[in-house]
Coordinates of C-alpha atoms in Angstrom, one line a residue:
Chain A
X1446 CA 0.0 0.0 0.0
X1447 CA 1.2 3.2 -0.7
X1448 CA 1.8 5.5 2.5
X1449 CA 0.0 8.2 2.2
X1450 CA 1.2 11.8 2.3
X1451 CA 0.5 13.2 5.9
X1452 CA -0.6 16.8 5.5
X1453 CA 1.0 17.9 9.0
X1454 CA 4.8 17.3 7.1
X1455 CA 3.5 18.3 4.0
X1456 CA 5.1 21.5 4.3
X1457 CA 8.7 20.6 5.3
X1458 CA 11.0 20.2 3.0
X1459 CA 14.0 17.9 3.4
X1460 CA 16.0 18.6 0.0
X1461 CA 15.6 21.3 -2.2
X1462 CA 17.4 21.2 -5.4
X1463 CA 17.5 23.8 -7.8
X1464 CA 18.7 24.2 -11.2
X1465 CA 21.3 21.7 -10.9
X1466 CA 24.0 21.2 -13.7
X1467 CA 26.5 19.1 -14.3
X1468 CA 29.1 17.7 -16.9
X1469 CA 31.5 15.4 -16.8
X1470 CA 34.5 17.1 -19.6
X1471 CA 32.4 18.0 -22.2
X1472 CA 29.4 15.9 -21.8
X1473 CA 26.4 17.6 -19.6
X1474 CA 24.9 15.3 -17.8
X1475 CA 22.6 17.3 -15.9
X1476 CA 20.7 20.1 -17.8
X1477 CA 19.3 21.9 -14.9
X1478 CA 17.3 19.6 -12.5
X1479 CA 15.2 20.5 -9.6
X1480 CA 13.6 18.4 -6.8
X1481 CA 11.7 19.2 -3.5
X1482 CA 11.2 16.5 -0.6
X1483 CA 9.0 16.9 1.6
X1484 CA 9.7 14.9 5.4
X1485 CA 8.6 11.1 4.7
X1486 CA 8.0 11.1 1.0
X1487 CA 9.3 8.3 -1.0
X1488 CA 9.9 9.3 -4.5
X1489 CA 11.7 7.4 -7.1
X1490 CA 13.6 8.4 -10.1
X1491 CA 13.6 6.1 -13.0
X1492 CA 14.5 7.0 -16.7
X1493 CA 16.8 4.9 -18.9
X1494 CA 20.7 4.7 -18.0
X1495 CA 22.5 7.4 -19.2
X1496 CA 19.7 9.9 -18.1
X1497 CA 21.7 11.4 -15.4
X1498 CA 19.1 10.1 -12.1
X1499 CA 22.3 8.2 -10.1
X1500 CA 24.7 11.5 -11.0
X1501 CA 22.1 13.4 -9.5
X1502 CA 21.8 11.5 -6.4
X1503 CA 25.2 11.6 -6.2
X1504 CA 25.2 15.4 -6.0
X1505 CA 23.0 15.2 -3.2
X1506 CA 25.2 14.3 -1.4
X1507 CA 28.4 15.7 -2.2
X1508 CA 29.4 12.4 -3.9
X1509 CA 29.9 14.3 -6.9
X1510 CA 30.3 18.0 -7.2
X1511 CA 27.5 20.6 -9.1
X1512 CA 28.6 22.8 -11.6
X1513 CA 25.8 25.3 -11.0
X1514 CA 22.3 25.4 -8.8
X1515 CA 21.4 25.2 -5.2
X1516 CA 20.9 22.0 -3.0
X1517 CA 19.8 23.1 0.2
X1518 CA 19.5 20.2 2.4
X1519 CA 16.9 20.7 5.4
X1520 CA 17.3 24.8 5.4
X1521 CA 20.8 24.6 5.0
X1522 CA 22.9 25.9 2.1
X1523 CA 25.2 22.5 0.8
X1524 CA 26.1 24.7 -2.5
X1525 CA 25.0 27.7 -3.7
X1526 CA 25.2 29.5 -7.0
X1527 CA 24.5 33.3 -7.9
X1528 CA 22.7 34.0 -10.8
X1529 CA 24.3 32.0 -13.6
X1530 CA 27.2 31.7 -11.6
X1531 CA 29.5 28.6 -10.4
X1532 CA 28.1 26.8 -7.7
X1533 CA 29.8 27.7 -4.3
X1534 CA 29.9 24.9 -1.7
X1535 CA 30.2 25.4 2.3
X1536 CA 33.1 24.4 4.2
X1537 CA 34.5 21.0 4.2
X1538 CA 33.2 20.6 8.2
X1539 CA 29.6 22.2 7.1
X1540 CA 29.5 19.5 4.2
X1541 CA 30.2 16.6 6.3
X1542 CA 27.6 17.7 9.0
X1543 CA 25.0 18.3 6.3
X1544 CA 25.7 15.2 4.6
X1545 CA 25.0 13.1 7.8
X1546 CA 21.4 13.9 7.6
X1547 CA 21.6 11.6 4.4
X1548 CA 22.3 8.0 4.4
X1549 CA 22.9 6.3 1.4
X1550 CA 22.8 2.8 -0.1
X1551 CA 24.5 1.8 -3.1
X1552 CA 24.1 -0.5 -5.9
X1553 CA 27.4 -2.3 -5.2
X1554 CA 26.8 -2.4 -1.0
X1555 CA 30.3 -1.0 -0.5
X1556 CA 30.7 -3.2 2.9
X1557 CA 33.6 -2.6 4.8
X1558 CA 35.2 -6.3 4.2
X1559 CA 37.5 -6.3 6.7
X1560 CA 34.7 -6.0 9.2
X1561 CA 31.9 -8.0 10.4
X1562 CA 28.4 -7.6 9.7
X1563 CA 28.3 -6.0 13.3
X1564 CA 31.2 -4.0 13.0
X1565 CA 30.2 -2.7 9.3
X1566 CA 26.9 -1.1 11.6
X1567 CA 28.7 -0.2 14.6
X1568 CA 31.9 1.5 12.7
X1569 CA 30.7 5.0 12.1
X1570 CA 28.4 5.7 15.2
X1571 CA 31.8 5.0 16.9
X1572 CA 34.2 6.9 15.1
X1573 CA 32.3 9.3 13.8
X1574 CA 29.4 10.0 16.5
X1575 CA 31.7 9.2 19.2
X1576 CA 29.5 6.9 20.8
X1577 CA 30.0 3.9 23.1
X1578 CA 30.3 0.4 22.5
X1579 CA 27.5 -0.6 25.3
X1580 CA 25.2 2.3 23.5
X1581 CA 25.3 1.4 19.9
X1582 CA 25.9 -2.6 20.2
X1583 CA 22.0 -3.1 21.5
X1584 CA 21.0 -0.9 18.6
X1585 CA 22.8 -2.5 15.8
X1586 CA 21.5 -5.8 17.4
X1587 CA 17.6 -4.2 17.1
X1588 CA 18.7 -2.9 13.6
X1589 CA 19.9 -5.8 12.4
X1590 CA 16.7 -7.7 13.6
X1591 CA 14.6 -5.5 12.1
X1592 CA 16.5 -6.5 9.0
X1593 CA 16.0 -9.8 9.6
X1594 CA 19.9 -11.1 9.9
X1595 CA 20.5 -11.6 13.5
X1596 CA 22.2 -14.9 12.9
X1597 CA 24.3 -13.3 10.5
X1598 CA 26.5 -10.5 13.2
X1599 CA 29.4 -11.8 13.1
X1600 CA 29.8 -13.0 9.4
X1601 CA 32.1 -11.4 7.1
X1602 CA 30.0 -9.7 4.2
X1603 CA 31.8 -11.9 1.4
X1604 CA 30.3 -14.4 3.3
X1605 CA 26.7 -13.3 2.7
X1606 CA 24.4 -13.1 -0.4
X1607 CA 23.7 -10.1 -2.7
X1608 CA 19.9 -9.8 -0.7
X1609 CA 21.6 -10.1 2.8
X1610 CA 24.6 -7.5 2.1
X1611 CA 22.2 -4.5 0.6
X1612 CA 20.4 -5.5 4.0
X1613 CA 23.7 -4.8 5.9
X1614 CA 24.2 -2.0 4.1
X1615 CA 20.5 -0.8 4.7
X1616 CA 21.1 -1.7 9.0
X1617 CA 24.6 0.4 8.3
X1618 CA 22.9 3.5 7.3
X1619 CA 20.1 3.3 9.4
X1620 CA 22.8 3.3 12.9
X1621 CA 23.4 6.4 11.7
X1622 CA 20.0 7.8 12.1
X1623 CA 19.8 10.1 8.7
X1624 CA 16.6 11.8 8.2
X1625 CA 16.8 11.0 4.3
X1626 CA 17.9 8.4 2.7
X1627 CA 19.3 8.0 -0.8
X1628 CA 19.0 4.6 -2.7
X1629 CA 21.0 4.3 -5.7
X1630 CA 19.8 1.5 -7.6
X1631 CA 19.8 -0.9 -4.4
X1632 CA 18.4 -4.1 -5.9
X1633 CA 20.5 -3.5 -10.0
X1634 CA 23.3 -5.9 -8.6
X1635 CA 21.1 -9.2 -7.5
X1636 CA 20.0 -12.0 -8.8
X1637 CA 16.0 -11.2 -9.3
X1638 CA 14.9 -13.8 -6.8
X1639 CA 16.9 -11.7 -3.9
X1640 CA 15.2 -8.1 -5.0
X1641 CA 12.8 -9.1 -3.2
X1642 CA 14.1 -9.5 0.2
X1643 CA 15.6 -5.7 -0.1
X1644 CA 12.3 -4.4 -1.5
X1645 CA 10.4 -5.6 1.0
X1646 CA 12.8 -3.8 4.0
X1647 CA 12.7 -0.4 2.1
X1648 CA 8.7 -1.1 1.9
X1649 CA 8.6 -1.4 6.0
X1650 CA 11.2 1.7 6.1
X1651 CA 8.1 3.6 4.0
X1652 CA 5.5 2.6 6.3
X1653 CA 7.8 3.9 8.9
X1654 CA 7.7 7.0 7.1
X1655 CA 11.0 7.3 6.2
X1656 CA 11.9 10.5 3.9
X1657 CA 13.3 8.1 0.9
X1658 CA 14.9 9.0 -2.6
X1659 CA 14.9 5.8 -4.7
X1660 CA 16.9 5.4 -8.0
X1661 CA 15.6 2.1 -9.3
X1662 CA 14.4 0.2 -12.0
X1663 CA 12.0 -1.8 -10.1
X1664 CA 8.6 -0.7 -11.8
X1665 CA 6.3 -2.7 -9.5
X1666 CA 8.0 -0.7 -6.2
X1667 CA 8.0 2.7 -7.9
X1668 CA 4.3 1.7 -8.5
X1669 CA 3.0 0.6 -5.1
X1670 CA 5.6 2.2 -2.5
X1671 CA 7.1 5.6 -3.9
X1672 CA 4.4 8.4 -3.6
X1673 CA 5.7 10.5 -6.0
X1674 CA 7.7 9.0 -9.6
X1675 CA 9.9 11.6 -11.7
X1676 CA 11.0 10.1 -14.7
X1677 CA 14.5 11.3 -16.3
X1678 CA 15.4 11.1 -19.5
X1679 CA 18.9 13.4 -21.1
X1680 CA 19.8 15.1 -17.8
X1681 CA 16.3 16.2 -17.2
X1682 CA 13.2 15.6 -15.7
X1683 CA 10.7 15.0 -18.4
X1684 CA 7.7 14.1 -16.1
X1685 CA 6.9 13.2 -12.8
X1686 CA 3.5 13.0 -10.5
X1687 CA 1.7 10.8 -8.1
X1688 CA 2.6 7.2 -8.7
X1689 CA -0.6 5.8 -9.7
X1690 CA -1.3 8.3 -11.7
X1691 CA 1.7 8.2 -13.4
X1692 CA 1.3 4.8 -14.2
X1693 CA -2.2 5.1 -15.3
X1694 CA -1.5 7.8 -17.3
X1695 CA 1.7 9.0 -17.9
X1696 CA 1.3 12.1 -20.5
X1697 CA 4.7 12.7 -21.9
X1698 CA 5.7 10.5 -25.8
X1699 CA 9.0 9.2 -24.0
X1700 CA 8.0 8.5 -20.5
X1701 CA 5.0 6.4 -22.4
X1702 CA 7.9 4.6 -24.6
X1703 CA 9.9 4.0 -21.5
X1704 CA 7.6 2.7 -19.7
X1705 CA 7.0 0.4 -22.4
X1706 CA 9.9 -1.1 -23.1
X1707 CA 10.2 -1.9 -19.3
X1708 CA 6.7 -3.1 -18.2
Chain B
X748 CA 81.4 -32.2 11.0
X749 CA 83.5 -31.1 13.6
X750 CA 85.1 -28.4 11.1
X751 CA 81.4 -26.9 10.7
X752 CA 80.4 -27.3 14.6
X753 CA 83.6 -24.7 15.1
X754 CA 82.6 -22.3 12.2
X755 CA 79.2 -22.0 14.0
X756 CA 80.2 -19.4 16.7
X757 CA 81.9 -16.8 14.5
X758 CA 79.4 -17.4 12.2
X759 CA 76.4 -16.8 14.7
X760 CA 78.4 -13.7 15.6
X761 CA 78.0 -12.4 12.0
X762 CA 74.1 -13.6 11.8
X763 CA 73.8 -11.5 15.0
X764 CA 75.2 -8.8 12.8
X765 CA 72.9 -9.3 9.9
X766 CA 70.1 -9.4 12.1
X767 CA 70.5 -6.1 13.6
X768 CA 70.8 -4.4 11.1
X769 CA 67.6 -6.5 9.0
X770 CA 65.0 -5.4 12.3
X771 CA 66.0 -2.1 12.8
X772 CA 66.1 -1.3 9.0
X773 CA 62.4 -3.0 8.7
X774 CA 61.1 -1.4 11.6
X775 CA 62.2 2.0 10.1
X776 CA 61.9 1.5 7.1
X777 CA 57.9 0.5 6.9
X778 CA 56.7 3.9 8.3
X779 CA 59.2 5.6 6.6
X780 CA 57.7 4.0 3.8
X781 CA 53.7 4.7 4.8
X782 CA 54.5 7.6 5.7
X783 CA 56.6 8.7 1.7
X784 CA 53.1 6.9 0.0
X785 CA 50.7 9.1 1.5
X786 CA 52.4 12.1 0.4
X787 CA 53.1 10.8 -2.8
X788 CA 49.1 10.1 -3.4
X789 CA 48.4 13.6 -2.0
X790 CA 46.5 16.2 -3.2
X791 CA 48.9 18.5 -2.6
X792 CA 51.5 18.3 -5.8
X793 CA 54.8 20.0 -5.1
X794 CA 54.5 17.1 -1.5
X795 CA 54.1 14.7 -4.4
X796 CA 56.2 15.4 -6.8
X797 CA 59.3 15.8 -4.3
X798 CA 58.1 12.5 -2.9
X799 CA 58.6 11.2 -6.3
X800 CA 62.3 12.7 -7.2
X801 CA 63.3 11.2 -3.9
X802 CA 61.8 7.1 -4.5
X803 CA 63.4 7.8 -8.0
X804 CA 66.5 8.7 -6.4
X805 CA 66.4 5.9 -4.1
X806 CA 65.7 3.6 -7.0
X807 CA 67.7 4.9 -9.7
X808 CA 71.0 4.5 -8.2
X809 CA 72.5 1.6 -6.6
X810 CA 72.1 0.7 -3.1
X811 CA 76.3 -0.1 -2.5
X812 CA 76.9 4.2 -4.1
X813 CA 74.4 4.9 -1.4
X814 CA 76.2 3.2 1.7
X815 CA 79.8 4.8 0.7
X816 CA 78.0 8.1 -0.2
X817 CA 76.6 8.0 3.5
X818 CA 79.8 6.8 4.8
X819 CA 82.5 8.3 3.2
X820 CA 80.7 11.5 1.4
X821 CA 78.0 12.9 3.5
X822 CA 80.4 14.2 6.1
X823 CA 81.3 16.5 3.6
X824 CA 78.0 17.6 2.7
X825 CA 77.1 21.1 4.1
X826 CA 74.4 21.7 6.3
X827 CA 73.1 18.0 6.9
X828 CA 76.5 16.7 7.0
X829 CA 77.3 14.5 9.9
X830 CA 80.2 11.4 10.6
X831 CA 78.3 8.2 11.2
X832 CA 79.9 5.5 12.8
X833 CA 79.7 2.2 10.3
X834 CA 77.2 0.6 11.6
X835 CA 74.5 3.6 11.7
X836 CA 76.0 4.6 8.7
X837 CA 74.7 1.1 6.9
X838 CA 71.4 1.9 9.1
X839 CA 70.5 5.1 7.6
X840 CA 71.4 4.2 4.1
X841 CA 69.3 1.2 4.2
X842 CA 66.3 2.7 5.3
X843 CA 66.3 5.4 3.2
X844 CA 66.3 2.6 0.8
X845 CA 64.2 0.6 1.3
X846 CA 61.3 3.1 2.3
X847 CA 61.3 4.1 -1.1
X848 CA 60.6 0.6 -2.1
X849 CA 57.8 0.0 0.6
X850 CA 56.4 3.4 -0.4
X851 CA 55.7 2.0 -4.0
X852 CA 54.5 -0.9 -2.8
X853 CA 51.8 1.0 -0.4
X854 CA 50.6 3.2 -3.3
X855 CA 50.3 0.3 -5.2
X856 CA 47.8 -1.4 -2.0
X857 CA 46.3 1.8 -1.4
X858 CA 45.7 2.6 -5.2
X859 CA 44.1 -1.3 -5.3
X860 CA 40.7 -0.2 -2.4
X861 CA 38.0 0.3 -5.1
X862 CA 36.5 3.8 -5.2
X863 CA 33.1 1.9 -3.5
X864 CA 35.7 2.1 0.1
X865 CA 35.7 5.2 -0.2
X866 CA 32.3 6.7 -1.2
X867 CA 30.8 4.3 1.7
X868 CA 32.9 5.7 4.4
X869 CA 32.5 9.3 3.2
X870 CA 28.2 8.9 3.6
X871 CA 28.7 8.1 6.7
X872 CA 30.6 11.1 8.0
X873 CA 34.0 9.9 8.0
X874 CA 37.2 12.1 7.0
X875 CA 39.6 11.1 5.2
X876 CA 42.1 10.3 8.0
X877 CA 39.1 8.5 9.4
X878 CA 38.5 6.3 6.0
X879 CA 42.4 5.9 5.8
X880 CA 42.9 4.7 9.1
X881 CA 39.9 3.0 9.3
X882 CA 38.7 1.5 5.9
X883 CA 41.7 1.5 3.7
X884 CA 44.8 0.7 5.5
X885 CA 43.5 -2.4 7.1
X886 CA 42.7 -3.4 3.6
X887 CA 45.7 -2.3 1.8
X888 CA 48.1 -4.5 4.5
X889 CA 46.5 -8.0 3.4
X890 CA 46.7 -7.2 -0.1
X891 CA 49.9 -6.2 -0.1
X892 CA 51.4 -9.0 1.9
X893 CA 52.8 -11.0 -0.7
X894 CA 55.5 -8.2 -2.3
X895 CA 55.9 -7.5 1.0
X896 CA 57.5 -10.6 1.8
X897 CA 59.6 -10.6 -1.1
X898 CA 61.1 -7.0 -0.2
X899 CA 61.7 -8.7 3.0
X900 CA 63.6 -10.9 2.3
X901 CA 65.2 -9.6 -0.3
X902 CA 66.5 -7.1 2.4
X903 CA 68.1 -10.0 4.4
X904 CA 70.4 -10.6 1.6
X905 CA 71.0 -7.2 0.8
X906 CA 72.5 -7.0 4.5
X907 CA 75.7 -8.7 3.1
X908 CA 76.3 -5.3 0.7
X909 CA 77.2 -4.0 4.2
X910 CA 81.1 -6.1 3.5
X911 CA 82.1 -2.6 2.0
X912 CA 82.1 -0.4 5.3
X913 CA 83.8 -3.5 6.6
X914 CA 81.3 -4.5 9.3
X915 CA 81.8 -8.0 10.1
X916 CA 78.0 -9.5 9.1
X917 CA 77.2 -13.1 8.1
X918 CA 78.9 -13.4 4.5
X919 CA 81.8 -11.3 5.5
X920 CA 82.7 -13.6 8.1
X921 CA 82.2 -16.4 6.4
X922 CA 84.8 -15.3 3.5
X923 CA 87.4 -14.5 6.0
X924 CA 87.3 -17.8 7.4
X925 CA 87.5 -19.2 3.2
X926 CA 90.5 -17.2 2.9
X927 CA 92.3 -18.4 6.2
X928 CA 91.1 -21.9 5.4
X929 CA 91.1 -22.5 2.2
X930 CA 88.1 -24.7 1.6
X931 CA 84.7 -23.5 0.6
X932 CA 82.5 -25.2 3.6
X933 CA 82.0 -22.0 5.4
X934 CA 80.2 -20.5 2.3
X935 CA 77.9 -23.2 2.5
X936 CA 77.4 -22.8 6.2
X937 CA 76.4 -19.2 5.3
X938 CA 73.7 -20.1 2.6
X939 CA 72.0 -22.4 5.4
X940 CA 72.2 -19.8 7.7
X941 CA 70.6 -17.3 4.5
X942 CA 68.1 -19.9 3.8
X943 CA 67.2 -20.7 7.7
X944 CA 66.3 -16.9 7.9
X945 CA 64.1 -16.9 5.1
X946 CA 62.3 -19.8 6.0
X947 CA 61.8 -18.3 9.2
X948 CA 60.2 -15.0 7.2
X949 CA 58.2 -17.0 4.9
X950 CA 56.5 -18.7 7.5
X951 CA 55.6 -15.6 9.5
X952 CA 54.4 -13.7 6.0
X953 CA 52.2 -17.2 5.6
X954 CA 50.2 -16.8 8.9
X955 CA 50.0 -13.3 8.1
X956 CA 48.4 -13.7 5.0
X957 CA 46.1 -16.9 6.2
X958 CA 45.5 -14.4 9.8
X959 CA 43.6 -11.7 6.8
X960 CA 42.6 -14.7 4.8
X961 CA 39.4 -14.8 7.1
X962 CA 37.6 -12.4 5.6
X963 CA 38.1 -12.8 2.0
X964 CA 35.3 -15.2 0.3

């Protein structure tokens, strides 16, 4: 079921993107895209590859850098730009404070493999919270519960399956408590009988009302778990809207050939 | 048999020799060498590029030019010039050396962490000293065990270049005693000693490597 949007948070706005560009040399990847999310909206991005939706992401959180437009991230200024002007980020300190109001979860899990599931989870509330063993072990514990691998804590993630690791990786960001998190085609890298497994935790971390941006090209969760689908297509959005009704009726030539192809 | 039995105590009296000089040049020389990668992978490129004159140095030109430069030459350089006594003398050239080596070998193990490493620790707040420390390091030692090892020991036979400040090590020893004698049984000696030293190394790098093995799939 599709959460629905509660009026009360309607009005706050998590990430607000404007006018985003971005080029890699001389190809531009991003021709000037602009997002608003609102507190515990799940919207996902889809488009064909090439369309820029990861690189944006990416820019989100200061994985890769603008060339010009304004990400403001929960009122505050990430990067800036004046006019027409080149985008000017905040201090190094500023953008690592902003950018731990994001989590984010990655097609290729990017486990620390040299740690244990447990210590993958516990790692950054230690070194980069500052916070106790005693405090954050009973949480990782409740996390990983929640994600369903308890008899997996002390595994090494080669040791685990495609569905299992993006679940570690999912328990990983969570310890962190973000306010947003950013999913960059999470499920691209399994086999399709373990999709199903991740889906189905980032479908409980909706209902939970988690503010969620989702790259994917999963169709059927875009359909019945994001509330909101913007399709990209060239380094722009081309269309976006509720997602049943974008489904149902989706208005633009190329979102309806998209869609197509992929349903 | 008896011959060999009464080479073995001014023989062990050189191994002592080689020894020294093989820990104290290892133990300097790997954070030396840590220490010469990280610059050289910095952002910062005049820290870099000095970095690299200075492995290219150490490279470039043979290790025996650099023990008589230290010995014999650097007293006469101005500013940093100092007299070493021989033995530190061989210290300081050796390390030098050899961090150069281990530096190369780091970058390589550092330059090895996929990008993913990186990107993961960085969403979750860490710096770059944290991800280093943390993330890639620990990574980097297992991978780069195995040239490791072979720098190793290729340092316990390089000991014996030390003959030329006339320090008394293993093989230096072993050729007076060929000389006095006039039979070639304390060379062989020598090579068992060599080879029982090696051994020893290879079977510490092997639990090393099966210690990190634990992890990998």
């Amino acid at each position: 079921m599709p959460n629905t949007m509660r009026d009360t948070a309607k009005s706050e706005v998590m990430i607000s993107a404007q006018g985003i560009h971005k080029s890699f040399g001389h190809v531009s990847v991003l021709r000037g895209v602009s997002l608003t999310l609102t507190r515990g909206e799940v919207v996902a991005i889809i488009g064909p590859s090439g369309s820029g939706k990861s690189t944006f992401l990416r820019c989100l959180n200061h994985l890769e850098t603008i060339d010009r437009g304004t990400i403001v991230i929960e009122g505050e200024v990430l990067a800036r730009s004046e006019g027409e002007g080149k985008a000017q980020y905040v201090s190094e300190a500023e953008i690592r404070k902003i950018g731990r109001k994001m989590g984010m979860v990655f097609q290729s899990f990017n486990l620390f493999p040299h740690m244990t599931v447990l210590e993958n989870i516990i790692e950054a509330p230690l070194i980069v919270k500052g916070m106790k063993r005693e405090e954050i072990i009973p949480k990782a514990e409740k996390l990983l519960a929640k994600v369903g691998l308890s008899a997996k804590r002390d595994a090494y993630p080669n040791h685990l399956s495609g569905g299992q690791k993006q679940r570690v990786a999912i328990a990983r960001a969570l310890a962190m408590e973000p306010d947003i998190l950013l999913f960059d085609e999470p499920t691209s890298a399994l086999d399709p009988e373990l999709t199903g497994e991740v889906l189905r935790t980032m479908r409980e971390l909706a209902d939970e009302h988690m503010t969620m941006l989702v790259v994917t090209h999963e169709m059927g969760f875009a359909r019945e778990v994001a509330n909101r689908v913007i399709f990209m297509d060239g380094g722009d959005i081309v269309e976006q809207g509720p997602s049943e009704a974008f489904f149902a009726a989706p208005q633009h030539e190329r979102t309806k050939a998209f869609l197509h192809n992929m349903l | 048999m008896e011959y060999v039995i009464s080479l073995l105590g001014p023989m062990t009296a050189g191994a002592l020799v080689t020894l020294k000089l093989f820990f104290i040049t290892l133990v300097l020389s790997i954070p030396m060498g840590l220490a010469l990668a990280l610059m050289r992978i910095s952002r910062i490129k005049p820290l870099s590029s000095l970095v690299g004159a200075y492995i290219w140095l150490m490279r470039g030109t043979p290790l025996m030019l650099q023990l008589l430069f230290v010995y014999f030459a650097l007293p006469f350089v101005p500013v940093i010039g100092v007299r070493l006594p021989d033995f530190p003398a061989a210290v300081v050239a050796f390390a030098l050396n050899y961090a150069a080596y281990f530096a190369e070998i780091f970058r390589a193990g550092i330059k090895s962490i996929d990008r993913g490493q990186y990107e993961g620790a960085k969403v979750l707040g860490m710096t770059y000293a944290q991800t280093m420390r943390r993330i890639v390091l620990p990574q980097m030692w297992a991978r780069i065990l195995p040239p490791v090892s072979n720098e190793t020991i290729t340092l316990v036979k390089d000991t014996s270049l030390i003959y030329v400040l006339a320090l008394n090590d293993l093989l230096r020893v072993a050729r007076g005693v060929v000389q006095r004698d006039f039979t070639f049984t304390p060379f062989i000696v020598a090579g068992g000693f060599y080879l029982g030293m090696t051994l020893v190394l290879t079977w510490v790098f092997q639990h090393l490597e099966n210690r990190h093995a634990k992890y990998d799939a």
